Amino acid sequence: MNDLVQTSKDGDIGILTVNNPPVNALSPGVPEGILAGVEQFENDDTVKAIVLIGGGRTFIAGADIREFGKMTSGGDRKRGPGFNIILNRIESATKPVIAAIHGTALGGGLETAMACHYRVAVPSAQVGQPEVKLGIIPGAAGTQRLPRLAGVGKAVDMCAGGDPISAAEALKHGIIDRLVEGDLLQGAIAFAREKNGATRRTRDLNDKLVDEKTNAPILAAARDTARKRQRNLIAPLAAIDAVEAATKLPFDQGLERERELFQQCLFSDQSKALIHVFFGEREVAKIPGIGKDVAQIPVNKVAVIGAGTMGGGIAMVFANAGIPVLMKETDQAALDRGLATIKKNYANSVKKGRFTQQQMDERIARIQPTLSYDGFGERDMVVEAVFEGMALKKQIFGELDKVMKQGAILASNTSTLNIDEIASVTSRPEMVIGTHFFSPANVMRLLEIVRGKATSKEVIATCMALSKKIAKVGVLVGNCRGFVGNRMFHPYRREAQFLVEEGATVEAVDHALYNYGMAMGPLATGDLAGLDVGWRIRKEFGDTRNTSIRQPLIEDRLCEAGHYGQKTSSGWYKYDENRKPEHSAVADEIIEQARKQAGFTPRSIGADEIVERIIYALVNEGARILEEGLALRAVDIDIIYINGYGFPAYRGGPMWYADTVGLKKVYQRIQDFEKQHGSLWAPAPLLKRLAEEGKTFADFDKQVGQSAASATEARS
Ligand code: 3H9
């Protein structure tokens, strides 16, 4: 026995309690502790059955993900099968072992539960095999035991899709045996006594594996779905292969096949990237200098200014999280339009079965439309989401300064403007912050939280915590034009246009990036967002542009001729009434003229060069942003790009991807591009330094982590 697993008894029932906070991961010592406990109780004649339960807030949330990094960097490759030996031993126990589940039983947690003879759970529990989200597959017989309990269809769904299911659904599919209302431990003990010594090994339950004729179409359909929905990912297909092995091979051979596939996935770049993203999403919440000791401001009631696309979406975000919202507009028609859109969006979700009509009604009831500032004085926070213009924002913040109570947070949903200038019109710049939601706000997970020079620690800490409450990934960024995401997006889209000017076709550019894994190509993205948005800004700032530097030509020409993208059914592509893109002859003409104007003889450009030019433009700007301290860590940039810009998570984000390629190589290519295309490609000094020192962006992040830790120590 060890500290991680405690034993106790309730009469003739032995109880094993896992205590490895916060989520009872299967860190070294936990599986061993469970086995030692089972063996102790097997040898105790007074014990008739054994209950395995999690201490604290959950059962077992899976293998300790931190251990994977050690395994892939030359550590213990044998840990997977070692764990299997332990689970097989538990399954062979001579006394019934019952898993009692609350919170989550995920990955290795569910695999442990399935190696027990029976499973009971509270109704709020969830079970799942989320390994594919980490680029791996279940590695402790999940793909072998789950189909035996739940059938092949449900098992491929869970192992290849990765989403958890509720206890009720798990009961329906035979994954658990009983729902326990009330006290879980007592319910599990009662269940254990009822079993009267009867064990039941999951490996022996072969009925649900049925026959090849029945399984073949299920597996084929699962492969089809995986190829479509999890484009380019290797783990979902490997998970399906492993479940198929369960249907064709005896248990131990199936286990061996699962082990091979698990190892292949674990050592893949995809898995390393997805594990980086898992920890990255949690790392971004940690702000050096803002510890748990910084007080948070309670945010129970909010207000939103603006009922347009952004304002309405943001109101929905708060309403979804159970927070009442006052939503203000300047005229009744705009308010009615905003509310109608919200209702339409909610009704669509109900139609798709995402939530019930009653939940929709409750959410709508939380959004109170208004034309005045009445009631604003009682709100804890306001988010301004009006048209992106400095004069208007300043006017509104002046008004908010008068109506909002002291201590309320004043947030602006600006995507580019200077938050300090906005704050300057208030008497309390320390309460002002940027909260940059991404469109559609109720769907996109990213929230850039923009720190002004006066923003208080309390306001930052509150907004970071609030982002989790409203189901967003909040990333703290500094105040600069476009902040982090849009500032990097500028060179990204610039290069896409330059490549077309130099000879690439529109389709070649978009396909190359789509095949790389982006949700959409950069030119199609421009058409979707509206080419006129950037054009209007360029016109406004036109006379301040440095004309000695090469500027993209085509989008300005397209806009001058009224081709704004999807909204005018014509942009880089031509669109039919269903918004299906087709090649545009009109765009061809404009491209041709632009090529002439820029003096290019079109050359053929391969997909590799297209990807390098566009992705390395992101990396180079990202390195500058890091050096300027506008993003705290490289991983913060990665999380922004994955959650806000459709960057493929399995590549880990642009900065992680650059590390994967090797910074020396990236730096060399950027030097080549500088020679070919001029000073826009001047390598970022940080990139140069790291490349010359043989380091990575991950090394840079480690340094930030260390200095943050020593700063915290120094303060305490
Ligand atoms: C697996 O099991 C493979 C098997 O087939 C076996 C193969 C041999 N390990 O998310 P939170 C940390 S693969 C290590 O903020 P929540 C997390 O980093 C695994 N650490 O809480 C954070 O640390 P910090 C399959 C973990 O309440 C802290 O715990 N399982 C692990 O919002 C709190 O986490 C999964 O993929 C872990 N497994 O959500 C489940 N899990 O405070 C992954 C969490 O320092 N985990 N941490 O930042 C989750 O989905 C969520 O954490 C959970 C709780 C839903 C459990």
JSON list of N, CA and C in Angstrom, two decimals, residues 484-528:
[
{"chain": "A", "resi": 484, "resn": "VAL", "atom": "N", "xyz": [-2.59, 40.06, -30.33]},
{"chain": "A", "resi": 484, "resn": "VAL", "atom": "CA", "xyz": [-1.72, 39.00, -30.83]},
{"chain": "A", "resi": 484, "resn": "VAL", "atom": "C", "xyz": [-2.28, 38.35, -32.09]},
{"chain": "A", "resi": 485, "resn": "GLY", "atom": "N", "xyz": [-3.54, 37.90, -32.02]},
{"chain": "A", "resi": 485, "resn": "GLY", "atom": "CA", "xyz": [-4.10, 37.12, -33.12]},
{"chain": "A", "resi": 485, "resn": "GLY", "atom": "C", "xyz": [-4.16, 37.90, -34.42]},
{"chain": "A", "resi": 486, "resn": "ASN", "atom": "N", "xyz": [-4.79, 39.06, -34.40]},
{"chain": "A", "resi": 486, "resn": "ASN", "atom": "CA", "xyz": [-4.97, 39.81, -35.65]},
{"chain": "A", "resi": 486, "resn": "ASN", "atom": "C", "xyz": [-3.66, 40.42, -36.14]},
{"chain": "A", "resi": 487, "resn": "ARG", "atom": "N", "xyz": [-2.77, 40.74, -35.21]},
{"chain": "A", "resi": 487, "resn": "ARG", "atom": "CA", "xyz": [-1.47, 41.27, -35.65]},
{"chain": "A", "resi": 487, "resn": "ARG", "atom": "C", "xyz": [-0.73, 40.20, -36.47]},
{"chain": "A", "resi": 488, "resn": "MET", "atom": "N", "xyz": [-0.80, 38.94, -36.03]},
{"chain": "A", "resi": 488, "resn": "MET", "atom": "CA", "xyz": [-0.13, 37.87, -36.77]},
{"chain": "A", "resi": 488, "resn": "MET", "atom": "C", "xyz": [-0.88, 37.51, -38.05]},
{"chain": "A", "resi": 489, "resn": "PHE", "atom": "N", "xyz": [-2.19, 37.71, -38.02]},
{"chain": "A", "resi": 489, "resn": "PHE", "atom": "CA", "xyz": [-3.02, 37.36, -39.17]},
{"chain": "A", "resi": 489, "resn": "PHE", "atom": "C", "xyz": [-2.68, 38.23, -40.38]},
{"chain": "A", "resi": 490, "resn": "HIS", "atom": "N", "xyz": [-2.20, 39.43, -40.08]},
{"chain": "A", "resi": 490, "resn": "HIS", "atom": "CA", "xyz": [-1.89, 40.37, -41.15]},
{"chain": "A", "resi": 490, "resn": "HIS", "atom": "C", "xyz": [-0.80, 39.82, -42.08]},
{"chain": "A", "resi": 491, "resn": "PRO", "atom": "N", "xyz": [0.40, 39.47, -41.58]},
{"chain": "A", "resi": 491, "resn": "PRO", "atom": "CA", "xyz": [1.40, 38.89, -42.50]},
{"chain": "A", "resi": 491, "resn": "PRO", "atom": "C", "xyz": [0.99, 37.55, -43.08]},
{"chain": "A", "resi": 492, "resn": "TYR", "atom": "N", "xyz": [0.17, 36.82, -42.34]},
{"chain": "A", "resi": 492, "resn": "TYR", "atom": "CA", "xyz": [-0.33, 35.51, -42.83]},
{"chain": "A", "resi": 492, "resn": "TYR", "atom": "C", "xyz": [-1.13, 35.71, -44.12]},
{"chain": "A", "resi": 493, "resn": "ARG", "atom": "N", "xyz": [-2.06, 36.67, -44.08]},
{"chain": "A", "resi": 493, "resn": "ARG", "atom": "CA", "xyz": [-2.89, 36.91, -45.27]},
{"chain": "A", "resi": 493, "resn": "ARG", "atom": "C", "xyz": [-2.11, 37.69, -46.34]},
{"chain": "A", "resi": 494, "resn": "ARG", "atom": "N", "xyz": [-1.19, 38.51, -45.91]},
{"chain": "A", "resi": 494, "resn": "ARG", "atom": "CA", "xyz": [-0.36, 39.25, -46.87]},
{"chain": "A", "resi": 494, "resn": "ARG", "atom": "C", "xyz": [0.39, 38.27, -47.77]},
{"chain": "A", "resi": 495, "resn": "GLU", "atom": "N", "xyz": [1.01, 37.26, -47.17]},
{"chain": "A", "resi": 495, "resn": "GLU", "atom": "CA", "xyz": [1.79, 36.31, -47.96]},
{"chain": "A", "resi": 495, "resn": "GLU", "atom": "C", "xyz": [0.89, 35.52, -48.91]},
{"chain": "A", "resi": 496, "resn": "ALA", "atom": "N", "xyz": [-0.33, 35.21, -48.46]},
{"chain": "A", "resi": 496, "resn": "ALA", "atom": "CA", "xyz": [-1.25, 34.48, -49.34]},
{"chain": "A", "resi": 496, "resn": "ALA", "atom": "C", "xyz": [-1.49, 35.29, -50.61]},
{"chain": "A", "resi": 497, "resn": "GLN", "atom": "N", "xyz": [-1.68, 36.60, -50.44]},
{"chain": "A", "resi": 497, "resn": "GLN", "atom": "CA", "xyz": [-1.92, 37.46, -51.61]},
{"chain": "A", "resi": 497, "resn": "GLN", "atom": "C", "xyz": [-0.66, 37.60, -52.46]},
{"chain": "A", "resi": 498, "resn": "PHE", "atom": "N", "xyz": [0.48, 37.77, -51.82]},
{"chain": "A", "resi": 498, "resn": "PHE", "atom": "CA", "xyz": [1.74, 37.89, -52.57]},
{"chain": "A", "resi": 498, "resn": "PHE", "atom": "C", "xyz": [1.97, 36.66, -53.44]},
{"chain": "A", "resi": 499, "resn": "LEU", "atom": "N", "xyz": [1.65, 35.48, -52.88]},
{"chain": "A", "resi": 499, "resn": "LEU", "atom": "CA", "xyz": [1.87, 34.25, -53.64]},
{"chain": "A", "resi": 499, "resn": "LEU", "atom": "C", "xyz": [1.03, 34.24, -54.91]},
{"chain": "A", "resi": 500, "resn": "VAL", "atom": "N", "xyz": [-0.20, 34.76, -54.80]},
{"chain": "A", "resi": 500, "resn": "VAL", "atom": "CA", "xyz": [-1.05, 34.83, -56.00]},
{"chain": "A", "resi": 500, "resn": "VAL", "atom": "C", "xyz": [-0.44, 35.83, -56.99]},
{"chain": "A", "resi": 501, "resn": "GLU", "atom": "N", "xyz": [0.03, 36.97, -56.49]},
{"chain": "A", "resi": 501, "resn": "GLU", "atom": "CA", "xyz": [0.66, 37.95, -57.38]},
{"chain": "A", "resi": 501, "resn": "GLU", "atom": "C", "xyz": [1.86, 37.34, -58.12]},
{"chain": "A", "resi": 502, "resn": "GLU", "atom": "N", "xyz": [2.55, 36.41, -57.43]},
{"chain": "A", "resi": 502, "resn": "GLU", "atom": "CA", "xyz": [3.76, 35.85, -58.02]},
{"chain": "A", "resi": 502, "resn": "GLU", "atom": "C", "xyz": [3.47, 34.68, -58.96]},
{"chain": "A", "resi": 503, "resn": "GLY", "atom": "N", "xyz": [2.22, 34.21, -58.96]},
{"chain": "A", "resi": 503, "resn": "GLY", "atom": "CA", "xyz": [1.89, 33.16, -59.94]},
{"chain": "A", "resi": 503, "resn": "GLY", "atom": "C", "xyz": [1.04, 32.01, -59.43]},
{"chain": "A", "resi": 504, "resn": "ALA", "atom": "N", "xyz": [0.91, 31.85, -58.10]},
{"chain": "A", "resi": 504, "resn": "ALA", "atom": "CA", "xyz": [0.09, 30.73, -57.60]},
{"chain": "A", "resi": 504, "resn": "ALA", "atom": "C", "xyz": [-1.38, 31.01, -57.91]},
{"chain": "A", "resi": 505, "resn": "THR", "atom": "N", "xyz": [-2.16, 29.95, -58.10]},
{"chain": "A", "resi": 505, "resn": "THR", "atom": "CA", "xyz": [-3.60, 30.17, -58.29]},
{"chain": "A", "resi": 505, "resn": "THR", "atom": "C", "xyz": [-4.25, 30.34, -56.92]},
{"chain": "A", "resi": 506, "resn": "VAL", "atom": "N", "xyz": [-5.44, 30.94, -56.93]},
{"chain": "A", "resi": 506, "resn": "VAL", "atom": "CA", "xyz": [-6.19, 31.12, -55.68]},
{"chain": "A", "resi": 506, "resn": "VAL", "atom": "C", "xyz": [-6.42, 29.76, -55.03]},
{"chain": "A", "resi": 507, "resn": "GLU", "atom": "N", "xyz": [-6.83, 28.80, -55.86]},
{"chain": "A", "resi": 507, "resn": "GLU", "atom": "CA", "xyz": [-7.13, 27.46, -55.34]},
{"chain": "A", "resi": 507, "resn": "GLU", "atom": "C", "xyz": [-5.87, 26.80, -54.79]},
{"chain": "A", "resi": 508, "resn": "ALA", "atom": "N", "xyz": [-4.74, 26.99, -55.46]},
{"chain": "A", "resi": 508, "resn": "ALA", "atom": "CA", "xyz": [-3.51, 26.33, -54.99]},
{"chain": "A", "resi": 508, "resn": "ALA", "atom": "C", "xyz": [-3.13, 26.83, -53.61]},
{"chain": "A", "resi": 509, "resn": "VAL", "atom": "N", "xyz": [-3.29, 28.13, -53.38]},
{"chain": "A", "resi": 509, "resn": "VAL", "atom": "CA", "xyz": [-2.95, 28.69, -52.07]},
{"chain": "A", "resi": 509, "resn": "VAL", "atom": "C", "xyz": [-3.89, 28.12, -51.00]},
{"chain": "A", "resi": 510, "resn": "ASP", "atom": "N", "xyz": [-5.19, 28.17, -51.28]},
{"chain": "A", "resi": 510, "resn": "ASP", "atom": "CA", "xyz": [-6.14, 27.69, -50.28]},
{"chain": "A", "resi": 510, "resn": "ASP", "atom": "C", "xyz": [-6.02, 26.19, -50.03]},
{"chain": "A", "resi": 511, "resn": "HIS", "atom": "N", "xyz": [-5.83, 25.41, -51.10]},
{"chain": "A", "resi": 511, "resn": "HIS", "atom": "CA", "xyz": [-5.70, 23.96, -50.92]},
{"chain": "A", "resi": 511, "resn": "HIS", "atom": "C", "xyz": [-4.47, 23.62, -50.10]},
{"chain": "A", "resi": 512, "resn": "ALA", "atom": "N", "xyz": [-3.38, 24.29, -50.37]},
{"chain": "A", "resi": 512, "resn": "ALA", "atom": "CA", "xyz": [-2.13, 23.98, -49.66]},
{"chain": "A", "resi": 512, "resn": "ALA", "atom": "C", "xyz": [-2.34, 24.17, -48.15]},
{"chain": "A", "resi": 513, "resn": "LEU", "atom": "N", "xyz": [-3.01, 25.26, -47.79]},
{"chain": "A", "resi": 513, "resn": "LEU", "atom": "CA", "xyz": [-3.21, 25.54, -46.36]},
{"chain": "A", "resi": 513, "resn": "LEU", "atom": "C", "xyz": [-4.27, 24.64, -45.75]},
{"chain": "A", "resi": 514, "resn": "TYR", "atom": "N", "xyz": [-5.28, 24.31, -46.56]},
{"chain": "A", "resi": 514, "resn": "TYR", "atom": "CA", "xyz": [-6.32, 23.40, -46.08]},
{"chain": "A", "resi": 514, "resn": "TYR", "atom": "C", "xyz": [-5.71, 22.01, -45.85]},
{"chain": "A", "resi": 515, "resn": "ASN", "atom": "N", "xyz": [-4.89, 21.58, -46.81]},
{"chain": "A", "resi": 515, "resn": "ASN", "atom": "CA", "xyz": [-4.25, 20.27, -46.64]},
{"chain": "A", "resi": 515, "resn": "ASN", "atom": "C", "xyz": [-3.26, 20.28, -45.48]},
{"chain": "A", "resi": 516, "resn": "TYR", "atom": "N", "xyz": [-2.67, 21.41, -45.22]},
{"chain": "A", "resi": 516, "resn": "TYR", "atom": "CA", "xyz": [-1.79, 21.54, -44.05]},
{"chain": "A", "resi": 516, "resn": "TYR", "atom": "C", "xyz": [-2.59, 21.31, -42.77]},
{"chain": "A", "resi": 517, "resn": "GLY", "atom": "N", "xyz": [-3.90, 21.61, -42.84]},
{"chain": "A", "resi": 517, "resn": "GLY", "atom": "CA", "xyz": [-4.76, 21.37, -41.68]},
{"chain": "A", "resi": 517, "resn": "GLY", "atom": "C", "xyz": [-5.60, 22.55, -41.25]},
{"chain": "A", "resi": 518, "resn": "MET", "atom": "N", "xyz": [-5.37, 23.73, -41.89]},
{"chain": "A", "resi": 518, "resn": "MET", "atom": "CA", "xyz": [-6.18, 24.89, -41.50]},
{"chain": "A", "resi": 518, "resn": "MET", "atom": "C", "xyz": [-7.66, 24.61, -41.81]},
{"chain": "A", "resi": 519, "resn": "ALA", "atom": "N", "xyz": [-8.54, 25.17, -40.98]},
{"chain": "A", "resi": 519, "resn": "ALA", "atom": "CA", "xyz": [-9.97, 24.94, -41.18]},
{"chain": "A", "resi": 519, "resn": "ALA", "atom": "C", "xyz": [-10.41, 25.45, -42.55]},
{"chain": "A", "resi": 520, "resn": "MET", "atom": "N", "xyz": [-9.77, 26.52, -43.01]},
{"chain": "A", "resi": 520, "resn": "MET", "atom": "CA", "xyz": [-10.10, 27.13, -44.31]},
{"chain": "A", "resi": 520, "resn": "MET", "atom": "C", "xyz": [-8.83, 27.74, -44.89]},
{"chain": "A", "resi": 521, "resn": "GLY", "atom": "N", "xyz": [-8.78, 27.87, -46.20]},
{"chain": "A", "resi": 521, "resn": "GLY", "atom": "CA", "xyz": [-7.64, 28.57, -46.80]},
{"chain": "A", "resi": 521, "resn": "GLY", "atom": "C", "xyz": [-7.70, 30.06, -46.50]},
{"chain": "A", "resi": 522, "resn": "PRO", "atom": "N", "xyz": [-6.57, 30.78, -46.56]},
{"chain": "A", "resi": 522, "resn": "PRO", "atom": "CA", "xyz": [-6.55, 32.19, -46.17]},
{"chain": "A", "resi": 522, "resn": "PRO", "atom": "C", "xyz": [-7.35, 33.10, -47.09]},
{"chain": "A", "resi": 523, "resn": "LEU", "atom": "N", "xyz": [-7.46, 32.75, -48.38]},
{"chain": "A", "resi": 523, "resn": "LEU", "atom": "CA", "xyz": [-8.20, 33.62, -49.28]},
{"chain": "A", "resi": 523, "resn": "LEU", "atom": "C", "xyz": [-9.70, 33.41, -49.11]},
{"chain": "A", "resi": 524, "resn": "ALA", "atom": "N", "xyz": [-10.10, 32.15, -48.95]},
{"chain": "A", "resi": 524, "resn": "ALA", "atom": "CA", "xyz": [-11.52, 31.86, -48.67]},
{"chain": "A", "resi": 524, "resn": "ALA", "atom": "C", "xyz": [-11.93, 32.51, -47.34]},
{"chain": "A", "resi": 525, "resn": "THR", "atom": "N", "xyz": [-11.01, 32.53, -46.38]},
{"chain": "A", "resi": 525, "resn": "THR", "atom": "CA", "xyz": [-11.31, 33.19, -45.09]},
{"chain": "A", "resi": 525, "resn": "THR", "atom": "C", "xyz": [-11.57, 34.67, -45.31]},
{"chain": "A", "resi": 526, "resn": "GLY", "atom": "N", "xyz": [-10.78, 35.29, -46.19]},
{"chain": "A", "resi": 526, "resn": "GLY", "atom": "CA", "xyz": [-10.99, 36.71, -46.49]},
{"chain": "A", "resi": 526, "resn": "GLY", "atom": "C", "xyz": [-12.38, 36.94, -47.07]},
{"chain": "A", "resi": 527, "resn": "ASP", "atom": "N", "xyz": [-12.78, 36.07, -48.00]},
{"chain": "A", "resi": 527, "resn": "ASP", "atom": "CA", "xyz": [-14.11, 36.19, -48.60]},
{"chain": "A", "resi": 527, "resn": "ASP", "atom": "C", "xyz": [-15.20, 36.05, -47.54]},
{"chain": "A", "resi": 528, "resn": "LEU", "atom": "N", "xyz": [-14.99, 35.14, -46.61]},
{"chain": "A", "resi": 528, "resn": "LEU", "atom": "CA", "xyz": [-16.00, 34.91, -45.56]},
{"chain": "A", "resi": 528, "resn": "LEU", "atom": "C", "xyz": [-16.12, 36.12, -44.64]}
]
